[in-house]
Amino acid sequence: MDRRKFLSSVALTSAALALDSEARQKNEPAPSGKRPVLISSANGFVGADGGYAMLQRGFDTLDAVGFVLKVQEDDPTDDSVGLGGLPNEEGVVELDACVMHGPTRRAGAVGGVREIKNVAAVARLVMERTNHVMLVGEGAQRFAVAHGFPRENLLTERSRKIWMLWRETHSDQDTWGPGVSSPDWKPPVPVPPLKPQALKEKVDDLAVRAASLGIEPDFRMAAAHRVLFPPTGTIHCSVVNEKGEMSGGTTTSGLAWKIPGRVGDSPIIGAGCYTDQDIGSAGATGTGEECIKICGAHTIVDNLRKGMTPKEAALDALERIVRNHNRSMDKIRFLSMQFYVLRKDGAYAGVSLWSHDTDGKRRKFTIHDGNKRFEESAYLLEGTPIDWPKTPDLNAKSPANA
Ligand code: ASP
């Protein structure tokens, strides 16, 4: 090839790539020439390269999903899943997960599992080695042990200390925390109204208490935040390979400080994850109870089936959540919901209820289509879930609605 031809072929390739990326951004069908696409919650960034390489090398799509999920389950610093997940109110980590395999149209799930770290793999075994779809609690744990999974203490020292910070400070009606004879004791004060100054004082107070529990300096503010606003956290991943085969999976430690036995949307097929080999795959992170009530992931895939784009499909699902609360911002501002949508042709969208997360950062998701990156999520409402005192006007046009 001569230099001129070479340069024009580079220009054509770049133009094609630019077009491709533009079309995907607008969530239009990907142009011909499919290639693998992997979408996940932002915390899937670390495992996305490995998962993508598996798709390229022809591994089963669920192997690639399983890889991305396991990376986070194994990471003790991700306190939203697996090892080091934030525990329930009794200080016990309980994990939930589900997977769906497009080509064989099968599903597996586990809920409320203790002492087993890689629950997404256990969910896959429920799918492959039983005639059931879901196992919970002790039965799921025994099933995992029978399949060779080790029992482990999933509570890291850091997660235990944050739990203790919550335990000692969430109520003045019990005897956890220093008592009256302690020099640190302070008479109980009524719970302050959620005003910025009162909130700041509460955070400062929690940071001092965090220091006394031995939480490392860099993490004290984050620990205070987790106590005041019990975090949810999860990893979802959906993929499509070159042949158009799809799989999806979601794994989580669920809502921090939950009532023992509480199960959110993550292991519920059709809520935290849904994959339909003919149409697409979707998953969710955020306030699980809200997602369950609208069958979030299934609603989105069904919206795709009706011809909506991935972004429209997820915005419609978010609208249903808003509608469930009669559009009352007094309630909606306490909710968080993120959806990840992948259509069979490779078109995708990350869509969030709120534009920003609780630390004021723009909501993002991970995408890998040969180029791994974060993209900013589309959104229904401008602001953060705890955007106080200013609450957005639901009737105002948000960029997502424009
Ligand atoms: N959806 C999960 C649950 O409710 C938590 C999360 O995604 O943050 O258990």
Coordinates of C-alpha atoms and ligand atoms in Angstrom, one line a residue:
M1 CA 0.0 0.0 0.0
D2 CA 1.4 3.4 -0.9
R3 CA 1.6 6.2 1.6
R4 CA -1.4 8.1 0.2
K5 CA -3.6 5.0 0.2
F6 CA -2.4 4.2 3.7
L7 CA -3.2 7.6 5.0
S8 CA -6.6 7.6 3.4
S9 CA -7.4 4.2 4.8
V10 CA -6.3 5.4 8.3
A11 CA -8.6 8.5 7.8
L12 CA -11.5 6.2 6.8
T13 CA -10.9 3.9 9.7
S14 CA -10.8 6.9 12.1
A15 CA -14.0 8.3 10.5
A16 CA -15.7 4.9 10.8
L17 CA -14.6 4.7 14.5
A18 CA -15.8 8.2 15.2
L19 CA -19.1 7.4 13.6
D20 CA -19.3 4.2 15.5
S21 CA -18.7 5.9 18.8
E22 CA -21.1 8.8 18.0
A23 CA -23.8 6.3 17.2
R24 CA -23.2 4.4 20.3
Q25 CA -23.2 7.6 22.4
K26 CA -26.6 8.4 21.0
N27 CA -27.6 4.8 21.8
E28 CA -28.5 4.2 18.2
P29 CA -27.9 0.7 16.8
A30 CA -24.2 0.0 16.4
P31 CA -23.2 0.1 12.7
S32 CA -22.6 -3.2 11.1
G33 CA -19.5 -5.2 12.1
K34 CA -20.3 -6.1 15.6
R35 CA -17.6 -6.6 18.1
P36 CA -17.7 -7.5 21.8
V37 CA -19.1 -4.9 24.2
L38 CA -19.0 -5.1 28.0
I39 CA -20.9 -2.7 30.2
S40 CA -20.7 -2.5 34.0
S41 CA -21.2 -0.3 37.0
A42 CA -18.2 2.0 37.5
N43 CA -16.5 -0.5 39.9
G44 CA -16.2 -3.0 37.1
F45 CA -13.4 -0.9 35.6
V46 CA -10.7 -3.0 37.1
G47 CA -11.9 -6.4 35.8
A48 CA -13.2 -5.0 32.4
D49 CA -9.9 -5.6 30.5
G50 CA -9.8 -9.3 31.6
G51 CA -13.5 -9.8 30.8
Y52 CA -13.2 -8.2 27.4
A53 CA -10.1 -10.3 26.5
M54 CA -12.1 -13.4 27.4
L55 CA -14.9 -12.3 25.0
Q56 CA -12.3 -11.7 22.3
R57 CA -10.7 -15.1 22.9
G58 CA -14.0 -16.9 22.5
F59 CA -14.8 -17.8 26.1
D60 CA -18.4 -18.2 27.0
T61 CA -20.0 -14.8 27.7
L62 CA -20.9 -15.9 31.3
D63 CA -17.2 -16.7 31.9
A64 CA -16.4 -13.1 31.0
V65 CA -19.2 -11.7 33.3
G66 CA -18.1 -14.0 36.1
F67 CA -14.5 -12.8 35.8
V68 CA -15.5 -9.1 36.1
L69 CA -17.7 -9.8 39.1
K70 CA -15.1 -12.0 40.9
V71 CA -12.5 -9.3 40.7
Q72 CA -14.6 -7.1 42.9
E73 CA -15.8 -9.9 45.2
D74 CA -12.2 -10.7 45.9
D75 CA -11.2 -7.1 46.5
P76 CA -11.3 -6.3 50.3
T77 CA -11.3 -2.6 49.6
D78 CA -14.6 -2.7 47.6
D79 CA -17.0 -2.6 50.6
S80 CA -20.0 -3.1 48.4
V81 CA -19.5 -6.7 47.4
G82 CA -17.9 -10.0 48.5
L83 CA -14.9 -9.9 50.9
G84 CA -15.0 -6.7 53.0
G85 CA -18.7 -5.9 52.1
L86 CA -20.4 -3.8 54.7
P87 CA -22.4 -6.0 57.0
N88 CA -25.9 -6.2 58.3
E89 CA -27.0 -4.6 61.6
E90 CA -25.5 -7.5 63.5
G91 CA -22.1 -7.1 61.9
V92 CA -22.5 -10.1 59.6
V93 CA -21.8 -9.9 55.9
E94 CA -24.7 -11.3 53.8
L95 CA -24.2 -11.6 50.0
D96 CA -26.7 -11.8 47.1
A97 CA -26.0 -12.5 43.4
C98 CA -27.6 -13.7 40.2
V99 CA -26.5 -14.6 36.7
M100 CA -28.3 -15.1 33.4
H101 CA -26.9 -17.0 30.4
G102 CA -28.4 -15.8 27.2
P103 CA -27.5 -18.7 24.8
T104 CA -29.1 -21.3 27.0
R105 CA -31.7 -19.0 28.4
R106 CA -31.0 -20.1 32.0
A107 CA -30.7 -18.2 35.3
G108 CA -29.3 -18.8 38.8
A109 CA -29.4 -16.8 42.0
V110 CA -28.5 -16.9 45.7
G111 CA -29.6 -14.6 48.5
G112 CA -28.5 -13.8 52.1
V113 CA -25.4 -16.0 51.9
R114 CA -22.9 -15.8 54.8
E115 CA -19.2 -16.7 54.8
I116 CA -19.0 -17.5 51.1
K117 CA -17.1 -14.8 49.1
N118 CA -17.8 -15.7 45.4
V119 CA -21.5 -15.8 45.4
A120 CA -21.8 -15.0 41.6
A121 CA -20.1 -18.3 40.9
V122 CA -22.4 -20.0 43.4
A123 CA -25.4 -18.5 41.5
R124 CA -24.0 -19.9 38.3
L125 CA -23.7 -23.4 39.9
V126 CA -27.4 -23.2 41.0
M127 CA -28.1 -22.6 37.3
E128 CA -25.9 -25.4 36.1
R129 CA -26.1 -28.1 38.8
T130 CA -29.7 -27.9 40.1
N131 CA -33.2 -27.9 38.8
H132 CA -33.8 -24.6 40.6
V133 CA -33.2 -20.9 40.0
M134 CA -32.7 -19.6 43.5
L135 CA -31.2 -20.8 46.8
V136 CA -31.1 -18.6 50.0
G137 CA -29.5 -18.4 53.4
E138 CA -28.2 -21.5 55.0
G139 CA -29.2 -23.8 52.2
A140 CA -27.3 -21.7 49.7
Q141 CA -24.3 -21.7 52.0
R142 CA -24.4 -25.5 52.4
F143 CA -24.8 -25.9 48.6
A144 CA -21.7 -23.7 48.1
V145 CA -19.6 -25.7 50.6
A146 CA -20.7 -28.9 49.0
H147 CA -19.3 -27.6 45.7
G148 CA -15.9 -26.8 47.4
F149 CA -16.3 -23.1 48.2
P150 CA -14.4 -22.3 51.5
R151 CA -16.2 -20.7 54.4
E152 CA -14.4 -17.4 55.2
N153 CA -14.8 -14.5 57.5
L154 CA -15.9 -11.8 55.1
L155 CA -15.7 -9.0 57.6
T156 CA -12.5 -7.1 57.1
E157 CA -11.1 -5.0 60.0
R158 CA -12.1 -1.8 58.1
S159 CA -15.7 -2.9 57.5
R160 CA -15.9 -4.1 61.1
K161 CA -14.8 -0.7 62.4
I162 CA -17.2 1.2 60.1
W163 CA -20.0 -1.1 61.4
M164 CA -18.9 -0.4 65.0
L165 CA -19.0 3.4 64.3
W166 CA -22.6 3.0 63.0
R167 CA -23.5 0.7 65.9
E168 CA -22.2 3.2 68.5
T169 CA -23.7 6.3 67.0
H170 CA -26.9 5.4 65.2
S171 CA -29.1 5.5 68.3
D172 CA -29.1 7.2 71.7
Q173 CA -31.6 4.6 72.9
D174 CA -29.2 1.8 73.5
T175 CA -25.9 1.2 75.5
W176 CA -23.4 0.7 72.6
G177 CA -20.5 3.2 72.8
P178 CA -18.8 4.8 75.8
G179 CA -21.1 5.0 78.9
V180 CA -21.7 7.8 81.4
S181 CA -18.5 7.1 83.3
S182 CA -16.3 7.6 80.2
P183 CA -14.5 10.9 79.7
D184 CA -15.9 10.7 76.1
W185 CA -19.5 10.5 77.1
K186 CA -21.8 13.2 76.0
P187 CA -25.5 13.6 77.0
P188 CA -27.8 12.5 74.2
V189 CA -29.0 15.3 72.1
P190 CA -32.2 15.1 70.0
V191 CA -31.4 14.0 66.4
P192 CA -30.6 17.3 64.6
P193 CA -32.6 18.3 61.7
L194 CA -30.9 17.8 58.4
K195 CA -29.5 21.3 58.0
P196 CA -26.1 21.9 56.5
Q197 CA -24.5 23.2 59.7
A198 CA -26.0 20.4 61.9
L199 CA -24.9 17.9 59.3
K200 CA -21.4 19.2 59.3
E201 CA -21.3 19.0 63.1
K202 CA -22.5 15.5 63.0
V203 CA -19.9 14.5 60.4
D204 CA -17.1 16.1 62.5
D205 CA -18.4 14.3 65.5
L206 CA -18.4 11.0 63.7
A207 CA -14.9 11.6 62.4
V208 CA -13.6 12.1 65.9
R209 CA -15.4 8.9 67.0
A210 CA -13.9 7.1 63.9
A211 CA -10.4 8.1 65.1
S212 CA -11.1 6.6 68.5
L213 CA -12.1 3.3 66.8
G214 CA -8.8 3.2 65.0
I215 CA -10.1 4.0 61.5
E216 CA -7.3 5.3 59.4
P217 CA -7.2 9.1 58.9
D218 CA -7.7 9.1 55.2
F219 CA -10.9 7.1 55.5
R220 CA -12.6 8.8 58.5
M221 CA -14.8 11.2 56.5
A222 CA -15.8 8.3 54.2
A223 CA -16.7 6.2 57.2
A224 CA -18.8 9.0 58.7
H225 CA -20.6 9.3 55.4
R226 CA -21.3 5.6 55.3
V227 CA -22.8 5.8 58.8
L228 CA -25.0 8.8 58.0
F229 CA -26.2 7.6 54.6
P230 CA -26.1 3.8 54.7
P231 CA -24.6 3.0 51.3
T232 CA -25.8 0.6 48.8
G233 CA -23.2 -0.8 46.4
T234 CA -23.0 -3.6 43.9
I235 CA -21.4 -4.6 40.7
H236 CA -23.4 -5.4 37.6
C237 CA -21.9 -6.6 34.2
S238 CA -23.6 -7.3 30.9
V239 CA -21.8 -8.5 27.8
V240 CA -22.3 -9.3 24.1
N241 CA -19.7 -11.2 22.1
E242 CA -19.0 -11.0 18.4
K243 CA -21.6 -13.7 17.6
G244 CA -24.3 -11.7 19.5
E245 CA -24.4 -14.1 22.5
M246 CA -25.2 -12.3 25.7
S247 CA -24.9 -12.8 29.5
G248 CA -25.4 -10.7 32.6
G249 CA -24.7 -10.9 36.3
T250 CA -25.0 -8.9 39.5
T251 CA -23.4 -9.4 42.9
T252 CA -23.6 -7.4 46.1
S253 CA -23.4 -7.2 49.9
G254 CA -26.6 -5.1 49.6
L255 CA -27.6 -2.3 51.8
A256 CA -25.2 -1.6 54.7
W257 CA -26.7 -2.1 58.2
K258 CA -29.7 -4.0 56.8
I259 CA -32.0 -6.1 58.9
P260 CA -30.6 -9.7 58.8
G261 CA -32.2 -11.6 56.0
R262 CA -33.0 -8.5 53.9
V263 CA -32.6 -9.2 50.2
G264 CA -32.6 -6.4 47.6
D265 CA -32.9 -6.5 43.9
S266 CA -29.5 -7.8 43.0
P267 CA -30.3 -11.6 43.2
I268 CA -33.8 -11.1 41.8
I269 CA -34.0 -12.2 38.2
G270 CA -35.8 -9.4 36.4
A271 CA -35.0 -6.8 39.0
G272 CA -31.2 -6.6 39.5
C273 CA -30.4 -8.4 36.2
Y274 CA -32.2 -9.6 33.2
T275 CA -30.8 -11.0 30.0
D276 CA -32.9 -12.0 27.0
Q277 CA -30.8 -13.5 24.2
D278 CA -33.2 -12.1 21.6
I279 CA -33.2 -8.5 22.8
G280 CA -30.5 -7.4 25.3
S281 CA -29.4 -7.4 28.9
A282 CA -29.8 -4.9 31.7
G283 CA -28.8 -4.6 35.4
A284 CA -29.2 -2.3 38.3
T285 CA -27.4 -0.9 41.3
G286 CA -28.9 1.4 43.9
T287 CA -32.0 1.3 46.2
G288 CA -33.0 -2.3 45.6
E289 CA -36.5 -2.0 47.0
E290 CA -37.4 0.5 44.3
C291 CA -36.0 -1.7 41.6
I292 CA -37.9 -4.7 42.8
K293 CA -41.2 -2.8 42.7
I294 CA -40.8 -2.0 39.0
C295 CA -39.0 -5.2 38.0
G296 CA -36.3 -2.8 36.8
A297 CA -34.1 -5.0 34.5
H298 CA -37.0 -6.9 33.0
T299 CA -38.9 -3.6 32.4
I300 CA -35.9 -2.2 30.5
V301 CA -35.4 -5.3 28.3
D302 CA -39.1 -5.3 27.6
N303 CA -38.9 -1.6 26.6
L304 CA -36.0 -2.5 24.2
R305 CA -38.3 -5.2 22.8
K306 CA -40.9 -2.5 22.1
G307 CA -38.3 -0.5 20.2
M308 CA -37.0 2.0 22.7
T309 CA -33.4 2.9 22.7
P310 CA -31.3 1.7 25.7
K311 CA -31.4 5.2 27.2
E312 CA -35.2 5.6 26.7
A313 CA -35.8 2.2 28.1
A314 CA -34.0 3.0 31.3
L315 CA -35.4 6.5 31.6
D316 CA -38.9 5.0 31.4
A317 CA -38.1 2.6 34.2
L318 CA -36.8 5.5 36.3
E319 CA -40.0 7.4 35.6
R320 CA -41.9 4.4 37.1
I321 CA -39.9 4.7 40.3
V322 CA -40.7 8.5 40.5
R323 CA -44.4 7.7 39.8
N324 CA -44.4 5.1 42.6
H325 CA -43.7 8.0 45.0
N326 CA -46.3 10.4 43.4
R327 CA -43.3 12.5 42.3
S328 CA -42.7 13.6 45.8
M329 CA -39.2 15.0 46.1
D330 CA -39.3 14.5 49.9
K331 CA -39.1 10.8 49.2
I332 CA -37.3 10.6 45.9
R333 CA -34.3 12.6 47.2
F334 CA -33.5 9.6 49.4
L335 CA -33.4 7.1 46.6
S336 CA -30.6 6.2 44.3
M337 CA -30.9 4.0 41.1
Q338 CA -28.5 3.3 38.3
F339 CA -29.3 1.1 35.3
Y340 CA -26.8 -0.5 32.8
V341 CA -28.3 -1.4 29.4
L342 CA -26.8 -3.4 26.5
R343 CA -28.8 -4.2 23.4
K344 CA -27.9 -7.2 21.4
D345 CA -26.6 -5.1 18.5
G346 CA -24.1 -3.5 20.9
A347 CA -25.9 -0.2 21.6
Y348 CA -25.7 0.7 25.3
A349 CA -26.6 3.2 27.9
G350 CA -25.7 3.9 31.6
V351 CA -28.7 5.8 33.1
S352 CA -29.1 7.1 36.6
L353 CA -31.9 8.6 38.6
W354 CA -29.7 11.4 39.8
S355 CA -26.9 13.1 37.8
H356 CA -24.5 13.0 40.7
D357 CA -23.7 10.6 43.5
T358 CA -23.8 11.4 47.2
D359 CA -20.3 12.8 47.2
G360 CA -21.3 15.2 44.5
K361 CA -19.4 13.3 41.7
R362 CA -20.9 12.9 38.3
R363 CA -22.4 9.4 37.9
K364 CA -20.3 7.2 35.6
F365 CA -20.3 3.7 34.3
T366 CA -17.7 1.4 32.7
I367 CA -17.8 0.5 29.1
H368 CA -15.4 -1.6 27.0
D369 CA -15.8 -2.0 23.3
G370 CA -12.2 -2.4 22.5
N371 CA -11.4 0.8 24.4
K372 CA -12.0 0.7 28.1
R373 CA -13.4 3.9 29.6
F374 CA -15.8 5.6 32.0
E375 CA -18.7 7.4 30.5
E376 CA -21.0 9.8 32.3
S377 CA -24.5 8.3 32.8
A378 CA -27.5 9.9 31.3
Y379 CA -30.0 10.9 34.1
L380 CA -33.5 11.7 35.0
L381 CA -32.9 14.3 37.7
E382 CA -30.2 16.9 38.1
G383 CA -28.7 16.8 41.6
T384 CA -27.7 14.2 44.2
P385 CA -29.8 11.9 46.3
I386 CA -29.1 14.0 49.3
D387 CA -29.2 17.4 47.5
W388 CA -30.4 19.3 50.5
P389 CA -32.0 21.9 50.9
K390 CA -32.2 22.5 47.2
T391 CA -34.3 19.9 45.5
P392 CA -34.8 19.8 41.8
D393 CA -38.0 20.8 40.1
L394 CA -39.5 17.7 38.6
N395 CA -41.3 19.8 36.0
A396 CA -38.1 21.5 34.8
K397 CA -36.5 20.0 31.8
S398 CA -33.4 18.0 32.6
P399 CA -30.8 17.4 29.9
A400 CA -32.0 13.8 30.0
N401 CA -35.5 14.8 29.0
A402 CA -34.5 17.5 26.6
Ligands
ASP1 N1 -29.2 -2.8 44.8 C1 -28.4 -3.3 45.9 C2 -29.4 -3.7 47.0 O1 -30.4 -3.1 47.2 C3 -27.5 -2.4 46.5 C4 -26.8 -1.5 45.5 O2 -26.8 -1.7 44.3 O3 -26.2 -0.5 45.9 O4 -29.1 -4.7 47.7

